[in-house]
Amino acid sequence: MPEYKAPRREMHFVLNELLDADAHYQALTGAEDATPDMIEAIIEEGAKFSERVLAPLNGVGDRQGCRLEGGEVITPEGFKQAYSQFIDGGWSSLAHDPQWGGQGLPESVGIVINEMVGTANWAWSMYPGLSHGAMNTLEAHGTQEQKQQYLTKLVSGEWTGTMCLTESHCGTDLGLLRTRAEPEADGSYRISGTKIFISAGEHDMAENIVHIVLARLPDAPAGTKGISLFIVPKFLPDAQGAACERNSLECGSLEHKMGIHGNATCVMNFDGATGYLIGPANKGLNCMFTFMNTARLGTALQGLAHAEWGFQNSLSYARDRLQMRALSGSKNPQGAADPIIVHPAVRNMLLTQKAFAEGGRALIYYCAQLVDRGKQGATEEDRSEADALLAFLTPIAKAFLTEAGYEAANHGMQIYGGHGYIAEWGMEQNVRDSRISMLYEGTTQIQALDLLGRKVLMTQGEALKGFTKIMHKFCQSQADDAAMAPFVTPLAELNKEWGELTMKIGMKAMQDREEVGAAAVDYLMYSGYVVLGYFWARMAQVAQAELAKGTTDSAFYEAKLQCARFYFERLLPRTRSLSVTMLSGADNLMSLDAEHFAF
Amino acid sequence: MPEYKAPRREMHFVLNELLDADAHYQALTGAEDATPDMIEAIIEEGAKFSERVLAPLNGVGDRQGCRLEGGEVITPEGFKQAYSQFIDGGWSSLAHDPQWGGQGLPESVGIVINEMVGTANWAWSMYPGLSHGAMNTLEAHGTQEQKQQYLTKLVSGEWTGTMCLTESHCGTDLGLLRTRAEPEADGSYRISGTKIFISAGEHDMAENIVHIVLARLPDAPAGTKGISLFIVPKFLPDAQGAACERNSLECGSLEHKMGIHGNATCVMNFDGATGYLIGPANKGLNCMFTFMNTARLGTALQGLAHAEWGFQNSLSYARDRLQMRALSGSKNPQGAADPIIVHPAVRNMLLTQKAFAEGGRALIYYCAQLVDRGKQGATEEDRSEADALLAFLTPIAKAFLTEAGYEAANHGMQIYGGHGYIAEWGMEQNVRDSRISMLYEGTTQIQALDLLGRKVLMTQGEALKGFTKIMHKFCQSQADDAAMAPFVTPLAELNKEWGELTMKIGMKAMQDREEVGAAAVDYLMYSGYVVLGYFWARMAQVAQAELAKGTTDSAFYEAKLQCARFYFERLLPRTRSLSVTMLSGADNLMSLDAEHFAF
C-alpha cells in the first residue's frame, strides 16, 4: 500500500538553507510570529496529521468516492472526522488575519502545510482548499459586515466555501456565462442558473457552505465586463450568525470523474437563491483576478504533490522488487535477482521524479515568499517588485509543474511494471488524480497564453527581464567558482537565449497574432525548464558551500549535487527541442482548413 | 458520446497508394486470395461491425467491467453477443491456415481488421486477440494431433486462448517463475502454480479456454533455460474433441485495473491441472520468441488505436465547442464565440494525434507486410531480409507507438478542457485504456534494451543498417525533387546522425555495459521519430505525385502534405533533445547510492 512520509529534511533545506526563511520573515511587516521554532513545530504537527490521518484515507477516498442521497453528499469514510481534526488543530486559520480569527502567519507558512496535506490526500485537501478562494474573495472585497458574518466562519473552518464559475457551455470563456441575479427590494439578489464542476459544492463535513457565484445583473453589459460576484450561502445566517434557513440551491448531481473521487464535484442548481453582491457590480472578473495567482500557486502545488507521492512509493518498490541482473554484473548475487533500482532506466525515472519534486518545491516556496512580500513587504517598491515577479512566475509554476507532476506520476507507475496498472498499489490513482491539474484553474494552454501574451509580450519583455536579471546576477556571483561552472555556464547561455527567443516571437507576432498562440505552450515549457534550472543551480551552490565547510551531513548534500547534475544533463536539454519548435511558425498549424483535418 | 468511424480513406491510402498491397500480395507465395476487391470487401464489412457493434460497447465495458461469481466471469452486457457475431462473420479465422479451418489470408490483411476492431473497443478486442498468441504457439510448435484438437477450435473461434506467463514475483524476469509441471504415467502433466495478469483467463464468451502455460519440469535447469510450455485447457476434450471434463484450474480473482475494464484480467490458480507439453522440454522461452514480433506488433496497434479514437472525437468536439475568439480576429462573428479549432494550441494537439495515428498506421502496415514476407516471401533471401527488418522495427513500433498513443490520448482529453476529465465524454477512458500498452508485452524500457542491446549493438549495427539503407535509397531517389527537399534534407541528416549516435554509444558501452541501459530509452524514442519521419516523407511523396498528376482528390493530398510538414517542423525536432540526453552518459544515473535517493 502506498505511504507518505513528509520530506522534513527537504522542506528544511528549501525553507532555511535555500530561501533563508528567517531573514525573509524578519523583513516583512507583521510576521513576527513566524519564528524558526514556531515554523518547525507547525511542520512537525502538520506532518503527523498528514502522514497518519490523511494519507491512509487517500485510497479510501478513491475507492468509495462520494454519494448523492436526497440532495445531500456523503463523503468517503473518515473524511468528515479528518476535517474535524483539521479545524480542531487550527489548520484552517493558519495564514489568515487575526481580525477574523486567523493566526496571522504569512502565506508561505501556509503553503508548507498545504504541501503535506495535499500530497497525503489531494482529494481531501480540496475541501479546505476551496475555502481559500472564498476567503480571499471576502477578505479582498467583502464589507465589514460580510467579513464578520462569513469570513470568521470560514477562517475557523466551521463553514467551507466554493467558487462557482463554470457553466456547461463556458469554462475558459467566462464572458459567455448566463447565471442571472435579480435585485430584490431588501438589497439582496435572486440567483438563478446552473454551475458545473463545483468542487466541494455539497458535502457533509461542515455545517454550512458559502458559495461565491459569478452571475449577471439584469442590465449587465455582455461579455466579461458584465459579471458580478455574489455570496450565496447554503444556509442563510440568522441574526446571531448561525446557519439557519435553507437557501434554494442544491447539488443536482455528482460528476463521474477520472480521479479525485474523494472530492465531490457538483452540478449546482441555483433556483432563485438568495445572494448578496460582493465587490462592485460588473467587476466580478477583476475582483477574482486579484487573487488568481494564489489559487494557481495552489494548483502548482498539485504537481509537486503527485511527483512526491509517486517518487516516495516507487523508490521503495524499486529497492524491494527483484527482477533481472544489472548489465554490469549482479549487485545482489545472493538474491534471486537484483533490486530494480540497479537498472539505469529505473534510476532515470526515479531521478526525474526527484528532480521535479525538489525543484518544484524550491520554485513554489519561492513564489510563496513573493506572495508574502507582495502583501507584507516593508516598502512599496518591494511589494510591487514581488507582485510583478509573482505574476510572471505563476503561469510557469502552474502549467509547468502540473505537466511535470503528471509525467512524474506516470514514471512512478511505470516503475511498478504491470503492477502499476493495478489499483491496490495506488500508483494508477496517483496518475488519475494528477491529470486534472493540467485542466482546472486554467489549462496549460491558457497559462501559456497568459505567460507569453499578457505577461511577457504585453510588458515588452519587462516581466521576463525582472527574472532574467536575477538569474544573471546569480550566474555572475558564481563566475569564479569552477565547481559551479557545469551549472552556471549552461544557465547563463539559456538565460541569453530565452531573451532572444522572446524577441523573435515578438517580432513574428507583430506580423501575425496567431504566432503567439502557436509558440506559447513550447515557450512556457522552455521557461519552466530554465526556471527550474535556476533553482537547481542555486541548490547545487548551497550544497557545495556546505560540503566545502565540512558538513557532517555530506550524503545529503552530495545527493543534492548529483540530482542537480542529473537535471542539467538529462532534463534541461529538453529545451533543445522546444527552442526549435516554438520558432517553427504558426503556418504549420493554421494552414490546414478545419474541414480537412479528416476525410 | 464518443463514436468511431473507420478511416477507410486513410487505410486505402496506406495499403494501396503507399504500400502497393496488390504488388505485395502477388509477390507472396499462396496469397492468391488477397485480391484488391476481396480486401476492400473485408474492410467494409469489418468497418461496419466495428462501428456499429463494437464501438457502442466500448463505454459499456468500461462502466460495467467484469464480475467474478462462483469462479465464473461475467463479461459486460453485449460482449458475448458481439463475440458470436464475430465468429459467425468468420473474423477469427481470417489469417489462419486453411488446413485448420482458416481462410488463408496473409497477416497484413488481419492487421487491418485488428486495427478497426481494436480502435472501436480495445478491451473487447483482447478476447479474440489473446487467442492469437495461443494459435501461434500451436501452429508453430504443436503436434498434428494437438493442432487438430485445439487449433481448429481456436481458429473457428469456438474456443479462445490465453498466454499464462506472469507470476506475482516475475514479469519481465521469467527466469524466476515457479509454476511446476509433474509428469504423469500417461504422458500428461500435472500443472500447479498461480499466474497473474491473465487477460481473458476466464469469461463467458466461448465454451472452452485453452491456456498456454509456462512451467518448470521437475528436473529443469534454473532460470530461463528451464521453462517449458504446456497446453492446459479449461475443459479437457473428449474423444470427439468436444469440451468435456472440467480441469482443475480456476480464476481466483479479477484485478482492479486503471482501464480496459471490459477485459477480464485474471489471477489463475492451477491446482494439479492436466496439461500437455508443447514443443521441446525446457525450450519454452525460445518457442515463445518465435512469434514475439507478431504479438508486439499487436500491441503497437494499440498506440494507433487510442491516437485514432482520441483524434476523431476531439476533432468533432473542437469543431463544435465555442469558446473565445481567434487571436487574429473572429472566425465565427455571428456566433457567441469561435469554435476552438481556430486556436493554434488546439490545432497543435489535433495535428499531433493525426500525425501519430497516420504515421503509426503506415509503420504498422509496413511491418505487417514484413510478417507476410517472412512467412510467405518467394525466396529465402526475401524471407530473411524481411525477418531481420521486422526484428529491428518491432521494439520501435511497440514502444514508440504506445508512448505516442498515450500522448495522443492525453491531447484528445486536453482538448475537451474540464469535460475531458468527466467519464461520460469517453476521453478519460481512452487515456486509462491506453496506459497499459506501455507496460504489457514488455515495457518501454525493455523494448529499448531489446532494440539497442540485442538488435543493434549485438549485430554490430547490421540491423540498423538494414533500415538506414532503405531510407538512404529513398532520400537519393528524391534528390532531384525540390518540393521534397523540406522532407528529404532533414531525413538524410538524421539518417547519418542515427548511425553516428549508435557508434558513440557502442564505444561507450565497451567501457561500461550500463551505458546501454542509460541510453536505451532515448535511443528508442529517437529511432521512433526518425522512422516515422521516413514514413511521413514517403506519404508526402505519394501526395505530391498525385497532386502533380492533377488528382480530383486534391484536398486529401494537400492535407497529407500539411500534416507531413507539421510532423517535420513540430514533432521531429524532439530528436534534438534526445540526441543530447542519450549521450549524456551513465554516470549521471548510476553515481547516486541507492540509499541516498531520499533522506
PDB file of N, CA and C in Angstrom, chain A residues 453-529:
ATOM      1  N   GLY A 453       1.587  35.983 -23.835  1.00  0.00           N
ATOM      2  CA  GLY A 453       0.808  37.116 -24.319  1.00  0.00           C
ATOM      3  C   GLY A 453       0.728  38.247 -23.305  1.00  0.00           C
ATOM      4  N   ARG A 454       0.054  37.967 -22.172  1.00  0.00           N
ATOM      5  CA  ARG A 454      -0.197  39.043 -21.212  1.00  0.00           C
ATOM      6  C   ARG A 454       1.046  39.449 -20.430  1.00  0.00           C
ATOM      7  N   LYS A 455       1.773  38.452 -19.932  1.00  0.00           N
ATOM      8  CA  LYS A 455       2.860  38.790 -19.019  1.00  0.00           C
ATOM      9  C   LYS A 455       4.113  39.256 -19.759  1.00  0.00           C
ATOM     10  N   VAL A 456       4.498  38.540 -20.790  1.00  0.00           N
ATOM     11  CA  VAL A 456       5.782  38.859 -21.439  1.00  0.00           C
ATOM     12  C   VAL A 456       5.632  39.884 -22.558  1.00  0.00           C
ATOM     13  N   LEU A 457       4.841  39.576 -23.579  1.00  0.00           N
ATOM     14  CA  LEU A 457       4.807  40.471 -24.737  1.00  0.00           C
ATOM     15  C   LEU A 457       4.106  41.806 -24.426  1.00  0.00           C
ATOM     16  N   MET A 458       3.020  41.729 -23.631  1.00  0.00           N
ATOM     17  CA  MET A 458       2.315  42.984 -23.341  1.00  0.00           C
ATOM     18  C   MET A 458       3.127  43.938 -22.465  1.00  0.00           C
ATOM     19  N   THR A 459       4.141  43.402 -21.757  1.00  0.00           N
ATOM     20  CA  THR A 459       5.026  44.292 -20.980  1.00  0.00           C
ATOM     21  C   THR A 459       6.310  44.577 -21.750  1.00  0.00           C
ATOM     22  N   GLN A 460       6.297  44.293 -23.032  1.00  0.00           N
ATOM     23  CA  GLN A 460       7.516  44.449 -23.856  1.00  0.00           C
ATOM     24  C   GLN A 460       8.714  43.735 -23.213  1.00  0.00           C
ATOM     25  N   GLY A 461       8.438  42.589 -22.645  1.00  0.00           N
ATOM     26  CA  GLY A 461       9.534  41.793 -22.091  1.00  0.00           C
ATOM     27  C   GLY A 461       9.983  42.215 -20.700  1.00  0.00           C
ATOM     28  N   GLU A 462       9.359  43.245 -20.132  1.00  0.00           N
ATOM     29  CA  GLU A 462       9.788  43.722 -18.805  1.00  0.00           C
ATOM     30  C   GLU A 462       9.661  42.628 -17.732  1.00  0.00           C
ATOM     31  N   ALA A 463       8.540  41.922 -17.770  1.00  0.00           N
ATOM     32  CA  ALA A 463       8.301  40.884 -16.759  1.00  0.00           C
ATOM     33  C   ALA A 463       9.375  39.810 -16.839  1.00  0.00           C
ATOM     34  N   LEU A 464       9.749  39.457 -18.064  1.00  0.00           N
ATOM     35  CA  LEU A 464      10.803  38.464 -18.249  1.00  0.00           C
ATOM     36  C   LEU A 464      12.122  38.995 -17.705  1.00  0.00           C
ATOM     37  N   LYS A 465      12.426  40.234 -18.042  1.00  0.00           N
ATOM     38  CA  LYS A 465      13.696  40.823 -17.602  1.00  0.00           C
ATOM     39  C   LYS A 465      13.818  40.822 -16.085  1.00  0.00           C
ATOM     40  N   GLY A 466      12.691  41.041 -15.403  1.00  0.00           N
ATOM     41  CA  GLY A 466      12.717  41.011 -13.944  1.00  0.00           C
ATOM     42  C   GLY A 466      13.323  39.722 -13.430  1.00  0.00           C
ATOM     43  N   PHE A 467      13.026  38.622 -14.105  1.00  0.00           N
ATOM     44  CA  PHE A 467      13.560  37.343 -13.647  1.00  0.00           C
ATOM     45  C   PHE A 467      14.940  37.047 -14.234  1.00  0.00           C
ATOM     46  N   THR A 468      15.138  37.376 -15.500  1.00  0.00           N
ATOM     47  CA  THR A 468      16.456  37.055 -16.094  1.00  0.00           C
ATOM     48  C   THR A 468      17.562  37.857 -15.408  1.00  0.00           C
ATOM     49  N   LYS A 469      17.234  39.044 -14.913  1.00  0.00           N
ATOM     50  CA  LYS A 469      18.226  39.826 -14.155  1.00  0.00           C
ATOM     51  C   LYS A 469      18.675  39.086 -12.905  1.00  0.00           C
ATOM     52  N   ILE A 470      17.701  38.498 -12.229  1.00  0.00           N
ATOM     53  CA  ILE A 470      18.024  37.733 -11.017  1.00  0.00           C
ATOM     54  C   ILE A 470      18.933  36.557 -11.360  1.00  0.00           C
ATOM     55  N   MET A 471      18.595  35.890 -12.460  1.00  0.00           N
ATOM     56  CA  MET A 471      19.421  34.753 -12.889  1.00  0.00           C
ATOM     57  C   MET A 471      20.817  35.218 -13.276  1.00  0.00           C
ATOM     58  N   HIS A 472      20.855  36.316 -13.982  1.00  0.00           N
ATOM     59  CA  HIS A 472      22.128  36.847 -14.444  1.00  0.00           C
ATOM     60  C   HIS A 472      23.029  37.179 -13.250  1.00  0.00           C
ATOM     61  N   LYS A 473      22.424  37.824 -12.260  1.00  0.00           N
ATOM     62  CA  LYS A 473      23.167  38.201 -11.060  1.00  0.00           C
ATOM     63  C   LYS A 473      23.722  36.951 -10.366  1.00  0.00           C
ATOM     64  N   PHE A 474      22.880  35.939 -10.282  1.00  0.00           N
ATOM     65  CA  PHE A 474      23.338  34.692  -9.657  1.00  0.00           C
ATOM     66  C   PHE A 474      24.515  34.098 -10.437  1.00  0.00           C
ATOM     67  N   CYS A 475      24.369  34.048 -11.745  1.00  0.00           N
ATOM     68  CA  CYS A 475      25.436  33.453 -12.566  1.00  0.00           C
ATOM     69  C   CYS A 475      26.741  34.230 -12.386  1.00  0.00           C
ATOM     70  N   GLN A 476      26.624  35.538 -12.385  1.00  0.00           N
ATOM     71  CA  GLN A 476      27.829  36.361 -12.193  1.00  0.00           C
ATOM     72  C   GLN A 476      28.479  36.107 -10.846  1.00  0.00           C
ATOM     73  N   SER A 477      27.644  35.960  -9.828  1.00  0.00           N
ATOM     74  CA  SER A 477      28.189  35.767  -8.486  1.00  0.00           C
ATOM     75  C   SER A 477      28.960  34.456  -8.359  1.00  0.00           C
ATOM     76  N   GLN A 478      28.700  33.534  -9.282  1.00  0.00           N
ATOM     77  CA  GLN A 478      29.359  32.222  -9.211  1.00  0.00           C
ATOM     78  C   GLN A 478      30.486  32.084 -10.234  1.00  0.00           C
ATOM     79  N   ALA A 479      30.756  33.166 -10.918  1.00  0.00           N
ATOM     80  CA  ALA A 479      31.680  33.074 -12.057  1.00  0.00           C
ATOM     81  C   ALA A 479      33.059  32.550 -11.665  1.00  0.00           C
ATOM     82  N   ASP A 480      33.476  32.793 -10.437  1.00  0.00           N
ATOM     83  CA  ASP A 480      34.825  32.392 -10.050  1.00  0.00           C
ATOM     84  C   ASP A 480      34.895  30.980  -9.484  1.00  0.00           C
ATOM     85  N   ASP A 481      33.781  30.347  -9.361  1.00  0.00           N
ATOM     86  CA  ASP A 481      33.765  29.022  -8.746  1.00  0.00           C
ATOM     87  C   ASP A 481      33.719  27.945  -9.839  1.00  0.00           C
ATOM     88  N   ALA A 482      34.861  27.319 -10.065  1.00  0.00           N
ATOM     89  CA  ALA A 482      34.956  26.334 -11.150  1.00  0.00           C
ATOM     90  C   ALA A 482      33.971  25.178 -10.941  1.00  0.00           C
ATOM     91  N   ALA A 483      33.736  24.830  -9.685  1.00  0.00           N
ATOM     92  CA  ALA A 483      32.836  23.704  -9.411  1.00  0.00           C
ATOM     93  C   ALA A 483      31.403  24.025  -9.826  1.00  0.00           C
ATOM     94  N   MET A 484      31.090  25.287  -9.910  1.00  0.00           N
ATOM     95  CA  MET A 484      29.736  25.681 -10.303  1.00  0.00           C
ATOM     96  C   MET A 484      29.581  25.831 -11.822  1.00  0.00           C
ATOM     97  N   ALA A 485      30.704  25.784 -12.537  1.00  0.00           N
ATOM     98  CA  ALA A 485      30.645  26.002 -13.986  1.00  0.00           C
ATOM     99  C   ALA A 485      29.672  25.073 -14.726  1.00  0.00           C
ATOM    100  N   PRO A 486      29.608  23.775 -14.362  1.00  0.00           N
ATOM    101  CA  PRO A 486      28.674  22.892 -15.095  1.00  0.00           C
ATOM    102  C   PRO A 486      27.218  23.341 -14.971  1.00  0.00           C
ATOM    103  N   PHE A 487      26.937  24.158 -13.989  1.00  0.00           N
ATOM    104  CA  PHE A 487      25.578  24.668 -13.836  1.00  0.00           C
ATOM    105  C   PHE A 487      25.453  26.087 -14.393  1.00  0.00           C
ATOM    106  N   VAL A 488      26.425  26.902 -14.051  1.00  0.00           N
ATOM    107  CA  VAL A 488      26.319  28.313 -14.375  1.00  0.00           C
ATOM    108  C   VAL A 488      26.508  28.568 -15.871  1.00  0.00           C
ATOM    109  N   THR A 489      27.421  27.851 -16.488  1.00  0.00           N
ATOM    110  CA  THR A 489      27.661  28.083 -17.917  1.00  0.00           C
ATOM    111  C   THR A 489      26.412  27.822 -18.766  1.00  0.00           C
ATOM    112  N   PRO A 490      25.807  26.627 -18.664  1.00  0.00           N
ATOM    113  CA  PRO A 490      24.588  26.423 -19.477  1.00  0.00           C
ATOM    114  C   PRO A 490      23.447  27.359 -19.079  1.00  0.00           C
ATOM    115  N   LEU A 491      23.377  27.670 -17.799  1.00  0.00           N
ATOM    116  CA  LEU A 491      22.285  28.530 -17.336  1.00  0.00           C
ATOM    117  C   LEU A 491      22.414  29.933 -17.930  1.00  0.00           C
ATOM    118  N   ALA A 492      23.624  30.442 -17.944  1.00  0.00           N
ATOM    119  CA  ALA A 492      23.843  31.780 -18.495  1.00  0.00           C
ATOM    120  C   ALA A 492      23.510  31.793 -19.988  1.00  0.00           C
ATOM    121  N   GLU A 493      23.868  30.714 -20.677  1.00  0.00           N
ATOM    122  CA  GLU A 493      23.541  30.621 -22.110  1.00  0.00           C
ATOM    123  C   GLU A 493      22.035  30.591 -22.337  1.00  0.00           C
ATOM    124  N   LEU A 494      21.365  29.810 -21.528  1.00  0.00           N
ATOM    125  CA  LEU A 494      19.909  29.715 -21.670  1.00  0.00           C
ATOM    126  C   LEU A 494      19.248  31.043 -21.341  1.00  0.00           C
ATOM    127  N   ASN A 495      19.787  31.710 -20.358  1.00  0.00           N
ATOM    128  CA  ASN A 495      19.224  32.996 -19.961  1.00  0.00           C
ATOM    129  C   ASN A 495      19.257  33.976 -21.133  1.00  0.00           C
ATOM    130  N   LYS A 496      20.365  33.923 -21.857  1.00  0.00           N
ATOM    131  CA  LYS A 496      20.522  34.785 -23.021  1.00  0.00           C
ATOM    132  C   LYS A 496      19.567  34.337 -24.133  1.00  0.00           C
ATOM    133  N   GLU A 497      19.549  33.044 -24.375  1.00  0.00           N
ATOM    134  CA  GLU A 497      18.696  32.500 -25.439  1.00  0.00           C
ATOM    135  C   GLU A 497      17.222  32.800 -25.176  1.00  0.00           C
ATOM    136  N   TRP A 498      16.830  32.731 -23.925  1.00  0.00           N
ATOM    137  CA  TRP A 498      15.441  32.984 -23.527  1.00  0.00           C
ATOM    138  C   TRP A 498      14.999  34.368 -24.035  1.00  0.00           C
ATOM    139  N   GLY A 499      15.844  35.349 -23.799  1.00  0.00           N
ATOM    140  CA  GLY A 499      15.543  36.701 -24.268  1.00  0.00           C
ATOM    141  C   GLY A 499      15.484  36.774 -25.789  1.00  0.00           C
ATOM    142  N   GLU A 500      16.413  36.105 -26.430  1.00  0.00           N
ATOM    143  CA  GLU A 500      16.453  36.139 -27.900  1.00  0.00           C
ATOM    144  C   GLU A 500      15.222  35.480 -28.508  1.00  0.00           C
ATOM    145  N   LEU A 501      14.844  34.343 -27.927  1.00  0.00           N
ATOM    146  CA  LEU A 501      13.654  33.650 -28.427  1.00  0.00           C
ATOM    147  C   LEU A 501      12.422  34.534 -28.256  1.00  0.00           C
ATOM    148  N   THR A 502      12.355  35.178 -27.116  1.00  0.00           N
ATOM    149  CA  THR A 502      11.217  36.062 -26.842  1.00  0.00           C
ATOM    150  C   THR A 502      11.138  37.173 -27.890  1.00  0.00           C
ATOM    151  N   MET A 503      12.291  37.748 -28.166  1.00  0.00           N
ATOM    152  CA  MET A 503      12.361  38.824 -29.165  1.00  0.00           C
ATOM    153  C   MET A 503      11.880  38.317 -30.525  1.00  0.00           C
ATOM    154  N   LYS A 504      12.363  37.164 -30.913  1.00  0.00           N
ATOM    155  CA  LYS A 504      11.975  36.612 -32.224  1.00  0.00           C
ATOM    156  C   LYS A 504      10.476  36.360 -32.310  1.00  0.00           C
ATOM    157  N   ILE A 505       9.929  35.799 -31.253  1.00  0.00           N
ATOM    158  CA  ILE A 505       8.480  35.543 -31.281  1.00  0.00           C
ATOM    159  C   ILE A 505       7.727  36.869 -31.300  1.00  0.00           C
ATOM    160  N   GLY A 506       8.213  37.829 -30.528  1.00  0.00           N
ATOM    161  CA  GLY A 506       7.581  39.149 -30.512  1.00  0.00           C
ATOM    162  C   GLY A 506       7.542  39.778 -31.898  1.00  0.00           C
ATOM    163  N   MET A 507       8.636  39.640 -32.633  1.00  0.00           N
ATOM    164  CA  MET A 507       8.695  40.185 -33.992  1.00  0.00           C
ATOM    165  C   MET A 507       7.680  39.499 -34.898  1.00  0.00           C
ATOM    166  N   LYS A 508       7.642  38.168 -34.810  1.00  0.00           N
ATOM    167  CA  LYS A 508       6.672  37.424 -35.629  1.00  0.00           C
ATOM    168  C   LYS A 508       5.244  37.834 -35.266  1.00  0.00           C
ATOM    169  N   ALA A 509       5.000  38.015 -33.971  1.00  0.00           N
ATOM    170  CA  ALA A 509       3.647  38.300 -33.514  1.00  0.00           C
ATOM    171  C   ALA A 509       3.152  39.646 -34.028  1.00  0.00           C
ATOM    172  N   MET A 510       4.103  40.540 -34.313  1.00  0.00           N
ATOM    173  CA  MET A 510       3.669  41.823 -34.874  1.00  0.00           C
ATOM    174  C   MET A 510       3.092  41.644 -36.266  1.00  0.00           C
ATOM    175  N   GLN A 511       3.553  40.630 -36.978  1.00  0.00           N
ATOM    176  CA  GLN A 511       3.005  40.329 -38.294  1.00  0.00           C
ATOM    177  C   GLN A 511       1.697  39.550 -38.199  1.00  0.00           C
ATOM    178  N   ASP A 512       1.664  38.622 -37.250  1.00  0.00           N
ATOM    179  CA  ASP A 512       0.525  37.709 -37.173  1.00  0.00           C
ATOM    180  C   ASP A 512       0.297  37.323 -35.715  1.00  0.00           C
ATOM    181  N   ARG A 513      -0.847  37.739 -35.198  1.00  0.00           N
ATOM    182  CA  ARG A 513      -1.149  37.486 -33.789  1.00  0.00           C
ATOM    183  C   ARG A 513      -1.191  35.991 -33.449  1.00  0.00           C
ATOM    184  N   GLU A 514      -1.471  35.154 -34.454  1.00  0.00           N
ATOM    185  CA  GLU A 514      -1.553  33.712 -34.183  1.00  0.00           C
ATOM    186  C   GLU A 514      -0.200  33.127 -33.797  1.00  0.00           C
ATOM    187  N   GLU A 515       0.878  33.851 -34.094  1.00  0.00           N
ATOM    188  CA  GLU A 515       2.210  33.371 -33.723  1.00  0.00           C
ATOM    189  C   GLU A 515       2.341  33.226 -32.207  1.00  0.00           C
ATOM    190  N   VAL A 516       1.597  34.052 -31.473  1.00  0.00           N
ATOM    191  CA  VAL A 516       1.652  33.969 -30.010  1.00  0.00           C
ATOM    192  C   VAL A 516       1.113  32.610 -29.557  1.00  0.00           C
ATOM    193  N   GLY A 517      -0.088  32.292 -30.027  1.00  0.00           N
ATOM    194  CA  GLY A 517      -0.682  31.011 -29.658  1.00  0.00           C
ATOM    195  C   GLY A 517       0.110  29.823 -30.182  1.00  0.00           C
ATOM    196  N   ALA A 518       0.741  30.006 -31.323  1.00  0.00           N
ATOM    197  CA  ALA A 518       1.491  28.900 -31.931  1.00  0.00           C
ATOM    198  C   ALA A 518       2.774  28.601 -31.165  1.00  0.00           C
ATOM    199  N   ALA A 519       3.312  29.609 -30.478  1.00  0.00           N
ATOM    200  CA  ALA A 519       4.576  29.424 -29.751  1.00  0.00           C
ATOM    201  C   ALA A 519       4.372  29.197 -28.258  1.00  0.00           C
ATOM    202  N   ALA A 520       3.186  29.572 -27.765  1.00  0.00           N
ATOM    203  CA  ALA A 520       3.023  29.764 -26.319  1.00  0.00           C
ATOM    204  C   ALA A 520       3.334  28.535 -25.462  1.00  0.00           C
ATOM    205  N   VAL A 521       2.804  27.370 -25.838  1.00  0.00           N
ATOM    206  CA  VAL A 521       2.997  26.205 -24.959  1.00  0.00           C
ATOM    207  C   VAL A 521       4.470  25.792 -24.916  1.00  0.00           C
ATOM    208  N   ASP A 522       5.110  25.770 -26.075  1.00  0.00           N
ATOM    209  CA  ASP A 522       6.535  25.435 -26.094  1.00  0.00           C
ATOM    210  C   ASP A 522       7.345  26.479 -25.325  1.00  0.00           C
ATOM    211  N   TYR A 523       6.940  27.734 -25.458  1.00  0.00           N
ATOM    212  CA  TYR A 523       7.627  28.814 -24.750  1.00  0.00           C
ATOM    213  C   TYR A 523       7.477  28.629 -23.238  1.00  0.00           C
ATOM    214  N   LEU A 524       6.278  28.287 -22.817  1.00  0.00           N
ATOM    215  CA  LEU A 524       6.062  28.081 -21.382  1.00  0.00           C
ATOM    216  C   LEU A 524       6.892  26.905 -20.868  1.00  0.00           C
ATOM    217  N   MET A 525       6.892  25.805 -21.592  1.00  0.00           N
ATOM    218  CA  MET A 525       7.644  24.640 -21.119  1.00  0.00           C
ATOM    219  C   MET A 525       9.142  24.944 -21.099  1.00  0.00           C
ATOM    220  N   TYR A 526       9.606  25.629 -22.110  1.00  0.00           N
ATOM    221  CA  TYR A 526      11.004  26.077 -22.147  1.00  0.00           C
ATOM    222  C   TYR A 526      11.304  26.912 -20.901  1.00  0.00           C
ATOM    223  N   SER A 527      10.435  27.883 -20.633  1.00  0.00           N
ATOM    224  CA  SER A 527      10.622  28.764 -19.480  1.00  0.00           C
ATOM    225  C   SER A 527      10.659  27.947 -18.185  1.00  0.00           C
ATOM    226  N   GLY A 528       9.805  26.958 -18.110  1.00  0.00           N
ATOM    227  CA  GLY A 528       9.767  26.112 -16.918  1.00  0.00           C
ATOM    228  C   GLY A 528      11.079  25.384 -16.697  1.00  0.00           C
ATOM    229  N   TYR A 529      11.622  24.811 -17.773  1.00  0.00           N
ATOM    230  CA  TYR A 529      12.902  24.107 -17.624  1.00  0.00           C
ATOM    231  C   TYR A 529      14.013  25.072 -17.195  1.00  0.00           C
TER     232      TYR A 529
END
